[in-house]
Amino acid sequence: MQPYRALFEQSVTPLFVVDRSASGSMNVHANAAFRRVAGWAADNSETALLRCFPLDASNVWAAIQTCDAQQAPYALTVSWGESARHWHLQLSPVVEGSYRAVHGTLLQGALPFSESLDTLLSQLPGFIYQLHYSVEGKWRYAYVGKRVVELFRVSVEEALTDAQTLLNSIHPDDREAVFESSSESARTLMPWQQEFRIFHRSGKMLWIEAIDRPRREPDGSVLWTGYANDITQRKALETALKSSEQRFRQLVEQANDIIYTLSAEGTLTYVSPNWPRILGHPVAEIWGRNISQLLHPDDLEACRRYIAQVYHTGQPQGVIEYRVQHAKGEWRWHFTNGAPLLDEQGNVTSFLGISHDITPRREMEQKVLHLAQHDSLTDLPNRAIFFSQLSDALVKSQRQGDSLALLFIDLDNFKPVNDRWGHAVGDQLLREVAQRMRLRLRGTDMVGRIGGDEFVALLGGPVRDDEALAVANQLCQALAEPFALSVGEVGVSASIGVSLFPLHAQEEAALIHCADQAMYQAKAEGRHRAVLYSPIGSTDAPTC
């Protein structure tokens, strides 16, 4: 099997190809994953494909025509079955000379294993048997499964009575190879596997794959226990794909996703030619490098375990998300569907990955999270996230025996600014106030806006009461300096209340209350000052 055919057929992602070369007709090929997921019919026709989308057949047909006519990618959501499971169908046009095709990909996080297994088993024609070879050189079936009737229109009784009923149906060109390899298996007692042609009783020719395990009987005869499977469709597809290897090469090279293979150690043994377009590195520079050199350090261990699991189990492992470095140095978020590539003995020879760039989705998620946690005007942490982080800081400080300080900051004379110049200027002032406080605080400190012209700041510890009051006074002085706004220089001041953990309170609510009371004390004493909380009302409150 050629490498591109293997990439297509063994991919865990459901794929199909619609040949549009002949006007008004379609010839369709689907890989094993698509056949399992969608319930593939017995022929490679337009009708067979559309039957896979019973709820969206007209939409899929229209999308394929649009993709081919406009020579542009097309995407739509499809669903089917009683559960109406939703999938994302991506269509891509492919043109090579007179050859035109549309490449389809079904994307979903993971397919339930039970559904995949049930669909696969319901479509596996074949029968189990036991074939006996006597020391006199005679063949007879000791057991024949009931599916033999469906496969060859030969009854179980006929096969048990005379083994030649089936054995004589083997194609004359394959008969010698079948019996010679069977004799070798009888001599060595090694497992036997063979693909050969056999005739149905109606005269139709079938391709059969038989897999046997021999056992030596006490009398010297040999008994094979095996399974014969109808691989006629697979053989027909292999023949078609073999003649169009270059076409599948085009599909791999023009796919929207990166296709790659890895050794067990993580060395890149193949990357599709679209890697430079997506990640910037030349293919020659990437081929032979270890994937760990491109992955984000925080994602490296999880990716190593994922690759090792594919090699260890020989099974697809679903989807993993990780960061990979672009040639420009930036980190891009990708997800990969990983699956094993197997040799004829079923051993894992390589890791096959299909990597999709999800950076826009990740960036959108981060933006949504940021908006939920930050004040939209000043971009400072909002009330919810500030007090959540305050709670975490208190737990950490209590565990480590540290102290920290909480500052309540209220602007003086902010309302006259709004009344005189309007809310637009007031908003401009609040943004400048936030920026000035950011610049005056340390990297370990945090400042947030809790509403209107009210702000809070958390000073990381350990911090003494005189240090906290000094920082508050510096903020007080900084905010008293005029602000250059669109209407000219505008002046305000601030009243700041300071409380310390655990000096003034050991509980979050009590600490907040203390800082709030100290701020109101600063207001009462004439504003434009910082006040350290005092439980008896005597405060050190110098004017800024």
Coordinates of C-alpha atoms in Angstrom, one line a residue:
M1 CA 0.0 0.0 0.0
Q2 CA 1.5 3.3 -1.0
P3 CA 2.1 5.9 1.7
Y4 CA -0.5 8.4 0.6
R5 CA -3.1 5.7 0.3
A6 CA -2.2 4.6 3.8
L7 CA -2.5 8.1 5.1
F8 CA -6.0 8.3 3.6
E9 CA -7.2 4.9 4.5
Q10 CA -5.8 4.6 8.1
S11 CA -6.6 8.1 9.2
V12 CA -8.8 8.3 12.3
T13 CA -10.5 11.3 10.8
P14 CA -13.5 10.4 8.5
L15 CA -12.6 11.4 4.9
F16 CA -14.1 11.0 1.5
V17 CA -13.3 12.0 -2.1
V18 CA -15.8 13.0 -4.7
D19 CA -14.4 12.7 -8.3
R20 CA -16.0 15.4 -10.4
S21 CA -13.9 14.9 -13.6
A22 CA -16.9 13.6 -15.6
S23 CA -19.6 16.2 -16.1
G24 CA -22.9 15.5 -14.2
S25 CA -21.6 12.4 -12.3
M26 CA -19.7 11.6 -9.2
N27 CA -17.4 8.7 -8.2
V28 CA -16.9 8.6 -4.4
H29 CA -14.2 7.0 -2.2
A30 CA -14.4 6.9 1.6
N31 CA -11.8 5.8 4.1
A32 CA -12.5 3.3 6.9
A33 CA -13.2 5.9 9.5
F34 CA -15.9 7.5 7.3
R35 CA -17.4 4.1 6.5
R36 CA -17.8 3.3 10.2
V37 CA -19.2 6.7 11.1
A38 CA -21.6 7.3 8.3
G39 CA -22.7 3.8 7.4
W40 CA -21.3 3.4 3.9
A41 CA -23.3 1.6 1.2
A42 CA -22.1 -1.1 -1.1
D43 CA -21.1 1.1 -4.1
N44 CA -19.0 4.2 -4.6
S45 CA -21.8 6.4 -6.1
E46 CA -23.4 9.8 -5.5
T47 CA -26.5 8.0 -4.1
A48 CA -24.4 6.0 -1.6
L49 CA -22.7 9.2 -0.3
L50 CA -26.0 11.1 0.1
R51 CA -27.6 8.2 1.9
C52 CA -24.9 8.8 4.6
F53 CA -26.5 12.2 5.3
P54 CA -30.3 11.3 5.6
L55 CA -31.1 14.6 7.4
D56 CA -28.9 16.8 5.2
A57 CA -28.6 15.2 1.8
S58 CA -29.8 18.2 -0.2
N59 CA -27.5 20.5 1.8
V60 CA -24.5 18.3 1.3
W61 CA -25.2 17.9 -2.4
A62 CA -25.5 21.7 -2.8
A63 CA -22.3 22.3 -0.8
I64 CA -20.3 19.9 -3.0
Q65 CA -21.5 21.6 -6.1
T66 CA -20.7 25.0 -4.7
C67 CA -17.2 24.0 -3.6
D68 CA -16.5 22.5 -7.0
A69 CA -18.0 25.4 -9.0
Q70 CA -16.4 28.2 -6.9
Q71 CA -13.1 26.3 -6.3
A72 CA -13.2 27.4 -2.7
P73 CA -13.4 25.6 0.7
Y74 CA -16.9 25.2 2.0
A75 CA -18.1 24.1 5.5
L76 CA -21.4 23.1 7.0
T77 CA -22.9 21.2 10.0
V78 CA -24.5 17.8 9.4
S79 CA -26.3 15.4 11.7
W80 CA -27.9 12.0 11.4
G81 CA -29.4 9.1 13.4
E82 CA -31.8 9.1 16.3
S83 CA -29.4 11.0 18.5
A84 CA -29.0 13.7 15.8
R85 CA -25.3 13.8 16.6
H86 CA -23.7 17.0 15.1
W87 CA -20.6 16.9 12.9
H88 CA -18.7 19.6 11.1
L89 CA -18.2 18.8 7.3
Q90 CA -15.3 20.6 5.6
L91 CA -15.1 20.5 1.8
S92 CA -12.0 21.4 -0.2
P93 CA -11.6 21.6 -4.0
V94 CA -8.7 19.7 -5.7
V95 CA -7.7 20.3 -9.4
E96 CA -4.9 18.5 -11.2
G97 CA -5.1 18.9 -15.0
S98 CA -8.4 17.5 -16.2
Y99 CA -9.0 15.9 -12.8
R100 CA -11.4 17.6 -10.5
A101 CA -12.4 16.4 -7.1
V102 CA -13.9 17.6 -3.8
H103 CA -12.3 16.4 -0.6
G104 CA -14.5 16.0 2.5
T105 CA -13.6 15.8 6.2
L106 CA -15.9 15.1 9.1
L107 CA -14.7 16.6 12.4
Q108 CA -15.9 15.9 15.9
G109 CA -14.0 15.8 19.3
A110 CA -14.5 12.1 19.7
L111 CA -16.7 9.2 18.4
P112 CA -18.3 7.0 21.0
F113 CA -16.5 3.7 20.9
S114 CA -19.6 1.6 21.2
E115 CA -21.2 3.2 18.1
S116 CA -18.0 2.7 16.1
L117 CA -17.8 -0.9 17.1
D118 CA -21.4 -1.7 16.4
T119 CA -21.3 -0.1 13.0
L120 CA -18.0 -1.9 12.1
L121 CA -19.3 -5.3 13.2
S122 CA -22.6 -4.9 11.3
Q123 CA -20.6 -4.4 8.1
L124 CA -18.0 -7.1 8.4
P125 CA -19.1 -10.0 6.2
G126 CA -17.2 -13.2 6.9
F127 CA -17.4 -16.6 8.6
I128 CA -15.5 -18.6 11.2
Y129 CA -14.4 -22.1 10.3
Q130 CA -12.2 -25.0 11.2
L131 CA -10.4 -26.8 8.4
H132 CA -8.8 -30.2 8.9
Y133 CA -5.9 -31.7 6.8
S134 CA -5.4 -35.4 7.3
V135 CA -2.1 -37.3 7.1
E136 CA -3.5 -38.9 4.0
G137 CA -3.7 -35.4 2.4
K138 CA -7.5 -35.0 2.6
W139 CA -9.3 -31.8 3.4
R140 CA -12.5 -31.5 5.4
Y141 CA -14.3 -28.7 7.3
A142 CA -14.8 -29.6 11.0
Y143 CA -16.9 -26.4 11.5
V144 CA -18.4 -23.8 9.2
G145 CA -20.1 -20.6 10.4
K146 CA -23.6 -19.7 9.1
R147 CA -22.4 -16.6 7.2
V148 CA -21.0 -19.0 4.6
V149 CA -24.5 -19.1 3.1
E150 CA -24.6 -15.4 2.7
L151 CA -21.1 -15.2 1.3
F152 CA -21.1 -18.0 -1.3
R153 CA -24.7 -19.4 -1.4
V154 CA -23.2 -22.7 -0.1
S155 CA -25.0 -24.3 2.9
V156 CA -23.2 -25.3 6.1
E157 CA -24.2 -28.9 5.4
E158 CA -22.7 -28.8 1.9
A159 CA -19.4 -27.5 3.2
L160 CA -19.2 -30.0 6.0
T161 CA -20.1 -32.9 3.7
D162 CA -17.5 -32.0 1.0
A163 CA -14.8 -29.4 1.6
Q164 CA -14.2 -29.2 -2.2
T165 CA -17.5 -27.4 -2.6
L166 CA -15.7 -24.4 -1.4
L167 CA -12.0 -25.2 -2.1
N168 CA -12.8 -25.9 -5.8
S169 CA -14.3 -22.4 -6.0
I170 CA -10.9 -20.8 -5.5
H171 CA -9.8 -18.9 -8.6
P172 CA -7.5 -21.1 -10.8
D173 CA -4.7 -18.4 -10.8
D174 CA -4.7 -18.3 -7.0
R175 CA -5.2 -22.0 -6.1
E176 CA -1.5 -23.1 -6.3
A177 CA -0.4 -20.2 -4.0
V178 CA -3.2 -21.0 -1.5
F179 CA -2.3 -24.7 -1.2
E180 CA 1.4 -24.1 -1.2
S181 CA 1.2 -21.6 1.6
S182 CA -1.2 -23.9 3.5
S183 CA 1.3 -26.7 3.2
E184 CA 4.1 -24.5 4.6
S185 CA 1.8 -23.5 7.5
A186 CA 1.1 -27.2 8.2
R187 CA 4.8 -27.9 8.2
T188 CA 5.9 -25.0 10.4
L189 CA 2.7 -24.5 12.4
M190 CA 3.0 -20.8 11.8
P191 CA -0.2 -18.7 11.5
W192 CA -1.5 -18.5 7.9
Q193 CA -2.9 -15.5 6.2
Q194 CA -3.8 -15.2 2.5
E195 CA -5.7 -13.0 0.1
F196 CA -7.2 -14.8 -2.9
R197 CA -10.1 -14.8 -5.3
I198 CA -13.0 -17.2 -5.0
F199 CA -16.2 -17.6 -7.0
H200 CA -19.7 -17.2 -5.6
R201 CA -22.1 -19.9 -6.7
S202 CA -23.8 -17.3 -9.0
G203 CA -20.4 -16.9 -10.8
K204 CA -19.5 -13.6 -9.3
M205 CA -15.9 -13.3 -8.2
L206 CA -15.1 -12.3 -4.6
W207 CA -11.8 -11.4 -2.9
I208 CA -11.4 -13.2 0.4
E209 CA -8.9 -12.6 3.2
A210 CA -8.4 -15.7 5.3
I211 CA -6.5 -15.7 8.6
D212 CA -5.8 -19.1 10.3
R213 CA -4.0 -20.5 13.2
P214 CA -2.8 -24.2 12.8
R215 CA -2.7 -26.9 15.5
R216 CA -1.1 -30.3 15.3
E217 CA -3.5 -33.1 16.2
P218 CA -2.3 -36.3 18.0
D219 CA -2.6 -38.4 14.9
G220 CA -0.3 -36.0 13.0
S221 CA -3.0 -34.2 11.1
V222 CA -3.4 -30.4 11.2
L223 CA -6.5 -28.3 12.2
W224 CA -6.7 -24.7 11.3
T225 CA -9.1 -22.3 13.1
G226 CA -9.7 -19.2 11.0
Y227 CA -11.8 -16.4 9.8
A228 CA -12.6 -15.6 6.2
N229 CA -13.6 -12.1 5.4
D230 CA -15.0 -10.6 2.2
I231 CA -12.6 -7.9 1.0
T232 CA -13.9 -7.4 -2.5
Q233 CA -14.8 -3.7 -1.9
R234 CA -11.4 -3.0 -0.4
K235 CA -9.6 -4.6 -3.3
A236 CA -11.6 -2.6 -5.8
L237 CA -10.8 0.6 -3.9
E238 CA -7.1 -0.3 -3.7
T239 CA -7.0 -0.9 -7.4
A240 CA -8.7 2.5 -8.1
L241 CA -6.4 4.3 -5.6
K242 CA -3.3 2.6 -6.9
S243 CA -3.9 4.1 -10.4
S244 CA -4.5 7.5 -8.9
E245 CA -1.7 7.7 -6.3
Q246 CA -0.8 11.2 -7.6
R247 CA -4.3 12.4 -7.1
F248 CA -4.2 11.4 -3.4
R249 CA -0.8 13.0 -3.1
Q250 CA -2.6 16.2 -4.3
L251 CA -5.3 15.7 -1.6
V252 CA -2.7 15.4 1.1
E253 CA -0.7 18.4 -0.1
Q254 CA -3.7 20.6 -0.5
A255 CA -5.5 19.7 2.7
N256 CA -6.3 22.5 5.1
D257 CA -4.7 20.5 8.0
I258 CA -1.1 19.4 8.5
I259 CA -0.6 15.6 8.1
Y260 CA 2.5 14.2 9.7
T261 CA 4.1 11.0 11.1
L262 CA 6.3 10.4 14.1
S263 CA 8.6 7.7 15.3
A264 CA 8.2 6.3 18.8
E265 CA 10.9 8.8 20.0
G266 CA 8.9 11.7 18.5
T267 CA 11.0 12.3 15.4
L268 CA 9.1 13.8 12.4
T269 CA 9.4 11.2 9.7
Y270 CA 6.9 12.9 7.3
V271 CA 5.2 16.3 7.1
S272 CA 2.8 17.4 4.4
P273 CA 3.9 20.2 2.1
N274 CA 1.4 22.6 3.6
W275 CA 3.5 22.9 6.8
P276 CA 5.3 26.0 5.6
R277 CA 2.0 27.7 4.8
I278 CA 0.6 27.0 8.3
L279 CA 3.7 27.1 10.5
G280 CA 6.3 28.8 8.4
H281 CA 9.2 26.3 8.6
P282 CA 10.5 24.9 5.4
V283 CA 9.8 21.1 5.1
A284 CA 13.5 20.3 4.8
E285 CA 14.1 22.1 8.1
I286 CA 11.4 20.2 9.9
W287 CA 11.8 16.7 8.5
G288 CA 14.0 14.6 11.0
R289 CA 13.6 17.0 13.9
N290 CA 12.1 15.9 17.2
I291 CA 8.6 17.3 17.8
S292 CA 9.6 18.3 21.3
Q293 CA 11.8 21.1 19.8
L294 CA 8.6 22.7 18.5
L295 CA 6.2 22.2 21.4
H296 CA 5.5 24.6 24.3
P297 CA 7.4 23.4 27.4
D298 CA 4.1 23.3 29.4
D299 CA 2.5 20.9 26.8
L300 CA 5.5 18.7 26.2
E301 CA 4.9 16.0 28.8
A302 CA 1.2 15.6 27.9
C303 CA 2.1 15.2 24.2
R304 CA 4.8 12.6 25.0
R305 CA 2.3 10.5 27.0
Y306 CA -0.2 10.8 24.2
I307 CA 2.3 9.6 21.5
A308 CA 3.4 6.8 23.8
Q309 CA -0.2 5.7 24.4
V310 CA -0.8 5.4 20.6
Y311 CA 2.3 3.2 20.3
H312 CA 1.4 1.1 23.4
T313 CA -2.2 0.4 22.6
G314 CA -2.1 0.4 18.8
Q315 CA -5.4 2.4 19.0
P316 CA -6.5 6.0 18.2
Q317 CA -6.4 8.2 21.3
G318 CA -8.9 10.9 20.5
V319 CA -8.0 14.6 20.4
I320 CA -5.2 16.5 22.2
E321 CA -4.7 20.2 22.2
Y322 CA -1.3 21.8 22.5
R323 CA 0.9 24.8 21.5
V324 CA 3.4 24.6 18.6
Q325 CA 5.9 27.3 17.7
H326 CA 5.5 29.2 14.4
A327 CA 8.7 30.0 12.5
K328 CA 8.2 33.6 13.6
G329 CA 8.4 32.6 17.2
E330 CA 4.8 32.9 18.1
W331 CA 2.8 30.1 19.7
R332 CA -0.1 28.6 17.8
W333 CA -2.7 26.4 19.3
H334 CA -3.4 23.1 17.4
F335 CA -5.3 19.9 18.0
T336 CA -4.3 16.5 16.7
N337 CA -6.2 13.3 16.0
G338 CA -3.5 10.7 16.6
A339 CA -3.7 7.1 15.2
P340 CA -1.3 4.3 14.6
L341 CA 0.0 3.1 11.2
L342 CA 0.3 -0.7 11.3
D343 CA 2.3 -3.2 9.3
E344 CA 0.9 -6.5 8.0
Q345 CA 1.5 -8.2 11.4
G346 CA -0.5 -5.5 13.2
N347 CA 2.6 -3.9 14.8
V348 CA 2.7 -0.1 15.1
T349 CA 5.2 1.3 12.7
S350 CA 4.4 5.0 13.0
F351 CA 2.3 7.7 14.6
L352 CA -0.1 9.4 12.2
G353 CA -1.3 12.8 13.1
I354 CA -3.7 15.3 11.5
S355 CA -3.1 18.7 13.0
H356 CA -5.7 21.5 12.9
D357 CA -5.0 25.1 13.8
I358 CA -7.4 26.3 16.5
T359 CA -5.6 29.5 17.5
P360 CA -8.6 31.8 16.6
R361 CA -10.9 29.7 18.8
R362 CA -8.5 29.8 21.7
E363 CA -7.9 33.5 21.4
M364 CA -11.6 34.1 21.4
E365 CA -12.0 32.0 24.5
Q366 CA -9.3 34.0 26.2
K367 CA -10.9 37.3 25.2
V368 CA -14.3 36.1 26.5
L369 CA -12.6 35.1 29.8
H370 CA -10.8 38.4 30.1
L371 CA -14.0 40.4 29.5
A372 CA -15.8 38.4 32.2
Q373 CA -13.0 39.2 34.7
H374 CA -12.1 42.7 33.9
D375 CA -13.7 46.1 33.9
S376 CA -14.5 47.1 30.4
L377 CA -13.6 50.8 30.9
T378 CA -10.2 50.6 32.7
D379 CA -9.3 46.9 31.9
L380 CA -8.6 46.5 35.6
P381 CA -9.8 43.3 37.4
N382 CA -13.5 43.7 38.3
R383 CA -15.1 43.2 41.6
A384 CA -15.7 39.5 41.2
I385 CA -12.1 38.5 40.2
F386 CA -10.4 41.0 42.6
F387 CA -12.2 39.6 45.7
S388 CA -11.7 36.1 44.4
Q389 CA -7.9 36.6 44.2
L390 CA -8.0 38.4 47.6
S391 CA -9.6 35.3 49.1
D392 CA -6.8 33.1 47.6
A393 CA -4.1 35.6 48.8
L394 CA -5.5 35.4 52.3
V395 CA -5.4 31.6 52.4
K396 CA -1.8 31.6 51.1
S397 CA -0.6 34.4 53.5
Q398 CA -2.2 32.5 56.5
R399 CA -0.5 29.3 55.4
Q400 CA 2.9 31.0 55.0
G401 CA 2.6 33.3 58.0
D402 CA 2.8 36.5 55.8
S403 CA 1.0 39.8 56.1
L404 CA -0.7 41.8 53.3
A405 CA -2.5 45.1 53.0
L406 CA -5.8 46.1 51.5
L407 CA -6.4 49.6 50.2
F408 CA -9.9 51.2 49.5
I409 CA -9.5 54.1 47.1
D410 CA -12.3 56.6 46.4
L411 CA -11.8 59.7 44.2
D412 CA -12.6 63.1 45.6
N413 CA -14.7 65.5 43.6
F414 CA -15.2 63.2 40.7
K415 CA -18.9 64.0 40.2
P416 CA -18.1 67.7 39.3
V417 CA -15.9 66.4 36.5
N418 CA -18.9 64.5 35.0
D419 CA -21.2 67.4 35.6
R420 CA -19.0 70.0 34.0
W421 CA -17.5 68.1 31.0
G422 CA -19.7 65.0 30.6
H423 CA -19.3 61.3 31.0
A424 CA -16.9 60.9 28.1
V425 CA -14.3 63.1 29.9
G426 CA -15.2 61.3 33.2
D427 CA -14.4 57.9 31.5
Q428 CA -11.2 59.3 30.2
L429 CA -10.2 60.4 33.7
L430 CA -11.0 57.0 35.2
R431 CA -8.8 55.3 32.5
E432 CA -5.9 57.7 33.3
V433 CA -6.4 57.1 37.1
A434 CA -6.2 53.3 36.5
Q435 CA -3.0 53.6 34.5
R436 CA -1.3 55.9 37.0
M437 CA -2.0 53.5 39.8
R438 CA -0.7 50.6 37.8
L439 CA 2.6 52.4 37.3
R440 CA 2.9 53.3 41.0
L441 CA 2.3 49.7 42.3
R442 CA 4.7 46.8 42.3
G443 CA 4.4 43.8 40.0
T444 CA 3.3 41.6 43.0
D445 CA 0.5 44.1 43.8
M446 CA -3.0 44.2 42.2
V447 CA -5.4 47.0 41.7
G448 CA -9.0 46.7 40.6
R449 CA -12.1 48.8 40.0
I450 CA -15.2 47.8 42.0
G451 CA -17.6 50.5 40.6
G452 CA -18.0 54.1 39.8
D453 CA -14.9 56.0 41.1
E454 CA -14.1 53.3 43.6
F455 CA -10.9 51.3 43.4
V456 CA -9.2 48.6 45.6
A457 CA -5.5 47.6 45.8
L458 CA -3.9 44.5 47.3
L459 CA -0.3 44.8 48.5
G460 CA 1.5 41.5 48.5
G461 CA 3.4 40.6 51.7
P462 CA 5.1 40.5 53.8
V463 CA 4.2 44.2 54.4
R464 CA 4.3 46.3 57.7
D465 CA 1.7 48.9 58.6
D466 CA 4.1 51.8 58.0
E467 CA 5.1 50.4 54.5
A468 CA 1.4 50.0 53.5
L469 CA 0.6 53.5 54.6
A470 CA 3.7 54.9 52.7
V471 CA 2.4 53.2 49.5
A472 CA -1.1 54.6 50.1
N473 CA 0.4 58.1 50.6
Q474 CA 2.4 57.7 47.3
L475 CA -0.8 56.8 45.5
C476 CA -2.6 59.7 47.1
Q477 CA 0.1 62.1 45.9
A478 CA 0.2 60.6 42.4
L479 CA -3.6 61.0 42.0
A480 CA -3.5 64.6 43.1
E481 CA -1.3 65.6 40.2
P482 CA -3.3 67.1 37.3
F483 CA -4.4 64.9 34.5
A484 CA -4.0 66.0 30.9
L485 CA -7.4 65.3 29.3
S486 CA -9.0 66.3 26.0
V487 CA -10.6 69.3 27.7
G488 CA -7.2 70.4 29.3
E489 CA -5.8 69.7 32.8
V490 CA -8.2 68.2 35.3
G491 CA -7.5 67.8 39.0
V492 CA -9.0 65.4 41.5
S493 CA -7.7 63.8 44.7
A494 CA -8.3 60.5 46.5
S495 CA -9.2 59.3 50.0
I496 CA -7.6 56.0 50.8
G497 CA -8.3 53.6 53.7
V498 CA -5.7 50.9 54.7
S499 CA -6.2 47.7 56.6
L500 CA -3.7 44.9 57.2
F501 CA -4.0 41.1 57.5
P502 CA -3.7 39.7 60.2
L503 CA -3.1 42.9 62.2
H504 CA -6.6 44.3 61.8
A505 CA -8.6 41.3 60.7
Q506 CA -8.1 37.6 59.9
E507 CA -11.3 37.1 57.9
E508 CA -11.9 38.5 54.4
A509 CA -15.2 40.3 55.2
A510 CA -13.7 41.9 58.3
L511 CA -10.6 43.0 56.5
I512 CA -12.7 44.6 53.7
H513 CA -14.8 46.4 56.4
C514 CA -11.7 47.8 58.1
A515 CA -10.3 49.2 54.9
D516 CA -13.8 50.7 54.0
Q517 CA -14.1 52.3 57.5
A518 CA -10.6 53.8 57.2
M519 CA -11.5 55.3 53.8
Y520 CA -14.6 56.9 55.2
Q521 CA -12.4 58.2 58.1
A522 CA -10.2 59.8 55.4
K523 CA -13.2 61.5 53.9
A524 CA -14.4 62.7 57.3
E525 CA -11.0 64.2 58.0
G526 CA -11.0 66.4 54.9
R527 CA -10.3 64.0 52.0
H528 CA -7.1 64.0 50.0
R529 CA -5.3 61.7 52.4
A530 CA -4.5 58.1 53.4
V531 CA -5.7 56.6 56.8
L532 CA -4.6 53.5 58.5
Y533 CA -7.4 51.6 60.2
S534 CA -7.6 52.1 63.9
P535 CA -10.2 50.2 66.0
I536 CA -10.4 53.1 68.5
G537 CA -10.6 55.9 65.9
S538 CA -7.1 57.4 66.5
T539 CA -5.5 57.4 63.0
D540 CA -2.3 58.6 61.5
A541 CA -3.8 60.6 58.6
P542 CA -1.3 63.1 57.1
T543 CA -2.5 65.2 54.2
C544 CA -1.0 64.1 50.9

